[in-house]
Short mmCIF file of C-alpha atoms and ligand atoms in Angstrom, two decimals:
data_model
loop_
_atom_site.label_atom_id
_atom_site.label_comp_id
_atom_site.label_asym_id
_atom_site.label_seq_id
_atom_site.Cartn_x
_atom_site.Cartn_y
_atom_site.Cartn_z
CA UNK W 318 -49.53 64.52 35.90
CA UNK W 319 -46.42 66.68 34.22
CA UNK W 320 -46.57 68.74 37.03
CA UNK W 321 -46.23 66.36 40.12
CA UNK W 322 -43.57 64.40 37.97
CA UNK W 323 -41.41 67.34 37.75
CA UNK W 324 -41.81 67.92 41.32
CA UNK W 325 -40.97 64.49 42.33
CA UNK W 326 -38.06 63.85 39.88
CA UNK W 327 -35.39 66.07 41.36
CA UNK W 328 -36.40 64.50 44.88
CA UNK W 329 -35.77 60.90 43.29
CA UNK W 330 -32.87 62.06 41.77
CA UNK W 331 -31.88 63.57 44.66
CA UNK W 332 -32.01 60.65 46.60
CA UNK W 333 -30.31 58.38 44.18
CA UNK W 334 -27.57 60.64 44.19
CA UNK W 335 -27.50 60.26 47.98
CA UNK W 336 -27.20 57.00 48.16
CA UNK W 337 -24.20 56.86 45.39
CA UNK W 338 -22.61 59.21 47.55
CA UNK W 339 -23.15 56.62 50.32
CA UNK W 340 -21.82 53.77 48.46
CA UNK W 341 -18.76 55.76 47.30
CA UNK W 342 -18.06 56.40 50.91
CA UNK W 343 -18.37 53.36 52.13
CA UNK W 344 -16.32 51.55 49.55
CA UNK W 345 -13.82 54.19 49.97
CA UNK W 346 -13.78 53.47 53.62
CA UNK W 347 -10.28 52.74 54.50
CA UNK W 348 -9.72 49.16 55.96
CA UNK W 349 -6.33 47.39 55.76
CA UNK W 350 -8.36 44.20 53.81
CA UNK W 351 -10.85 45.69 52.06
CA UNK W 352 -9.02 45.51 48.93
CA UNK W 353 -10.03 48.90 47.35
CA UNK W 354 -7.01 51.00 48.89
CA UNK W 355 -4.07 49.32 47.28
CA UNK W 356 -1.42 51.13 48.48
CA UNK W 357 1.27 50.04 46.23
CA UNK W 358 -0.42 50.85 43.28
CA UNK W 359 -1.31 54.43 45.02
CA UNK W 360 2.13 54.72 46.11
CA UNK W 361 3.25 54.40 41.95
CA UNK W 362 0.13 56.58 40.60
CA UNK W 363 0.78 59.41 43.23
CA UNK W 364 4.35 59.22 44.50
CA UNK W 365 5.71 57.16 41.88
CA UNK W 366 6.40 60.28 39.88
CA UNK W 367 9.00 61.99 42.01
CA UNK W 368 9.90 58.54 44.42
CA UNK W 369 11.56 55.90 42.00
CA UNK W 370 10.47 52.39 42.08
CA UNK W 371 8.27 52.54 44.29
CA UNK W 372 10.33 54.55 47.18
CA UNK W 373 13.06 52.36 46.55
CA UNK W 374 15.23 54.68 44.72
CA UNK W 375 15.77 58.67 44.78
CA UNK W 376 14.05 60.66 41.43
CA UNK W 377 12.96 63.99 41.98
CA UNK W 378 12.41 62.94 45.70
CA UNK W 379 14.83 60.92 48.35
CA UNK W 380 14.48 57.77 48.53
CA UNK W 381 12.09 56.15 51.03
CA UNK W 382 13.27 52.88 51.77
CA UNK W 383 15.23 52.38 54.67
CA UNK W 384 14.36 55.99 55.40
CA UNK W 385 16.08 56.99 58.77
CA UNK W 386 12.98 59.48 59.85
CA UNK W 387 10.93 58.16 62.17
CA UNK W 388 6.88 57.54 61.38
CA UNK W 389 5.59 61.01 62.65
CA UNK W 390 8.02 62.70 60.26
CA UNK W 391 7.08 60.70 57.38
CA UNK W 392 3.43 60.92 58.17
CA UNK W 393 3.91 64.79 58.27
CA UNK W 394 5.70 65.16 54.99
CA UNK W 395 2.98 63.33 53.77
CA UNK W 396 0.10 65.10 54.87
CA UNK W 397 1.87 68.94 54.56
CA UNK W 398 4.42 67.83 51.74
CA UNK W 399 7.20 70.60 51.54
CA UNK W 400 6.83 74.33 49.98
CA UNK W 401 8.34 74.00 46.09
CA UNK W 402 9.43 69.94 46.42
CA UNK W 403 6.49 67.58 47.38
CA UNK W 404 2.76 68.41 47.30
CA UNK W 405 0.29 68.03 50.35
CA UNK W 406 -1.30 65.06 50.25
CA UNK W 407 -3.77 65.70 53.91
CA UNK W 408 -6.74 66.50 51.49
CA UNK W 409 -6.03 63.35 49.08
CA UNK W 410 -6.09 60.43 51.84
CA UNK W 411 -7.80 59.52 55.13
CA UNK W 412 -5.68 59.46 58.31
CA UNK W 413 -6.05 55.49 57.88
CA UNK W 414 -4.97 56.00 54.30
CA UNK W 415 -1.65 57.87 55.33
CA UNK W 416 -0.96 55.03 58.20
CA UNK W 417 -0.97 52.02 55.18
CA UNK W 418 1.37 54.44 53.43
CA UNK W 419 3.82 54.92 56.11
CA UNK W 420 3.37 50.98 56.34
CA UNK W 421 4.47 50.34 52.94
CA UNK W 422 7.47 52.56 53.44
CA UNK W 423 8.54 50.96 56.37
CA UNK W 424 7.83 47.52 54.74
CA UNK W 425 10.01 48.60 51.55
CA UNK W 426 12.73 46.11 50.86
CA UNK W 427 15.07 45.84 47.65
CA UNK W 428 13.30 43.91 44.94
CA UNK W 429 14.34 40.49 44.40
CA UNK W 430 16.34 38.95 41.15
C1 HEC K 1995 6.48 66.16 43.16
C2 HEC K 1995 7.22 65.52 43.98
C3 HEC K 1995 6.90 64.61 44.32
C4 HEC K 1995 5.74 64.10 44.86
C5 HEC K 1995 4.63 63.65 43.79
C6 HEC K 1995 5.74 63.22 46.14
N1 HEC K 1995 6.90 63.72 46.65
FE1 HEC K 1995 7.66 62.81 48.61
N2 HEC K 1995 9.15 64.22 48.33
C7 HEC K 1995 9.31 65.06 47.11
C8 HEC K 1995 10.82 65.85 47.79
C9 HEC K 1995 11.30 66.97 46.37
C10 HEC K 1995 10.77 65.29 48.70
C11 HEC K 1995 12.21 66.05 50.03
C12 HEC K 1995 11.54 67.23 50.44
C13 HEC K 1995 12.78 67.68 51.40
O1 HEC K 1995 13.65 68.54 51.17
O2 HEC K 1995 12.76 67.62 52.54
C14 HEC K 1995 9.89 64.24 49.35
C15 HEC K 1995 10.21 64.07 50.68
C16 HEC K 1995 9.24 62.88 51.23
C17 HEC K 1995 9.37 62.12 52.43
C18 HEC K 1995 10.37 62.36 53.83
C19 HEC K 1995 11.53 61.58 53.06
C20 HEC K 1995 12.92 61.96 53.45
O3 HEC K 1995 13.43 61.52 53.98
O4 HEC K 1995 12.95 63.34 54.15
C21 HEC K 1995 8.51 61.39 52.33
C22 HEC K 1995 7.95 60.61 53.52
C23 HEC K 1995 7.62 61.66 50.94
N3 HEC K 1995 8.53 62.52 50.31
C24 HEC K 1995 6.62 60.60 50.53
C25 HEC K 1995 5.81 60.67 49.53
C26 HEC K 1995 4.57 60.03 49.31
C27 HEC K 1995 3.86 59.02 50.05
C28 HEC K 1995 4.06 60.85 48.27
C29 HEC K 1995 2.75 60.45 47.67
C30 HEC K 1995 1.70 60.38 48.35
C31 HEC K 1995 5.21 61.67 47.70
N4 HEC K 1995 6.09 61.85 48.88
C32 HEC K 1995 4.77 62.40 46.67
C33 HEC K 1995 9.08 65.08 46.28
C34 HEC K 1995 7.70 64.68 45.95
#
């Protein structure tokens, strides 16, 4: 009985782990309106240290609002960073999430008030 228990429990554990991983993967699957990828919050938490005020102002990094760079440049900078200046984020975000960040940067406007 005990032997059987020991034999089956890793499988059960494995199955539930797999479920957890699948559920996780599903909940982070990017879709513009699924609400799990809050681009503004992600930006503030991940990029805000260097790109101040949500990207509206220069900090350690340049201001991103009204950037004269094209989308490809912005996408590539986020993915590959810049040696000694900015970390690369290609492992941290999916393509779709990077697209959302590019859109976020493009939509930046001065804060009102
Ligand atoms: C450790 C500081 C740091 C962090 C964190 C950081 N950046 Fe940067 N970023 C920089 C610096 C410095 C530059 C300027 C690089 C250069 O000299 O071309 C830059 C450049 C950029 C550029 C190109 C702007 C331009 O006009 O050249 C974009 C777009 C950008 N960052 C987006 C982001 C995003 C999005 C994040 C978060 C996912 C982020 N950065 C996180 C420091 C940072």
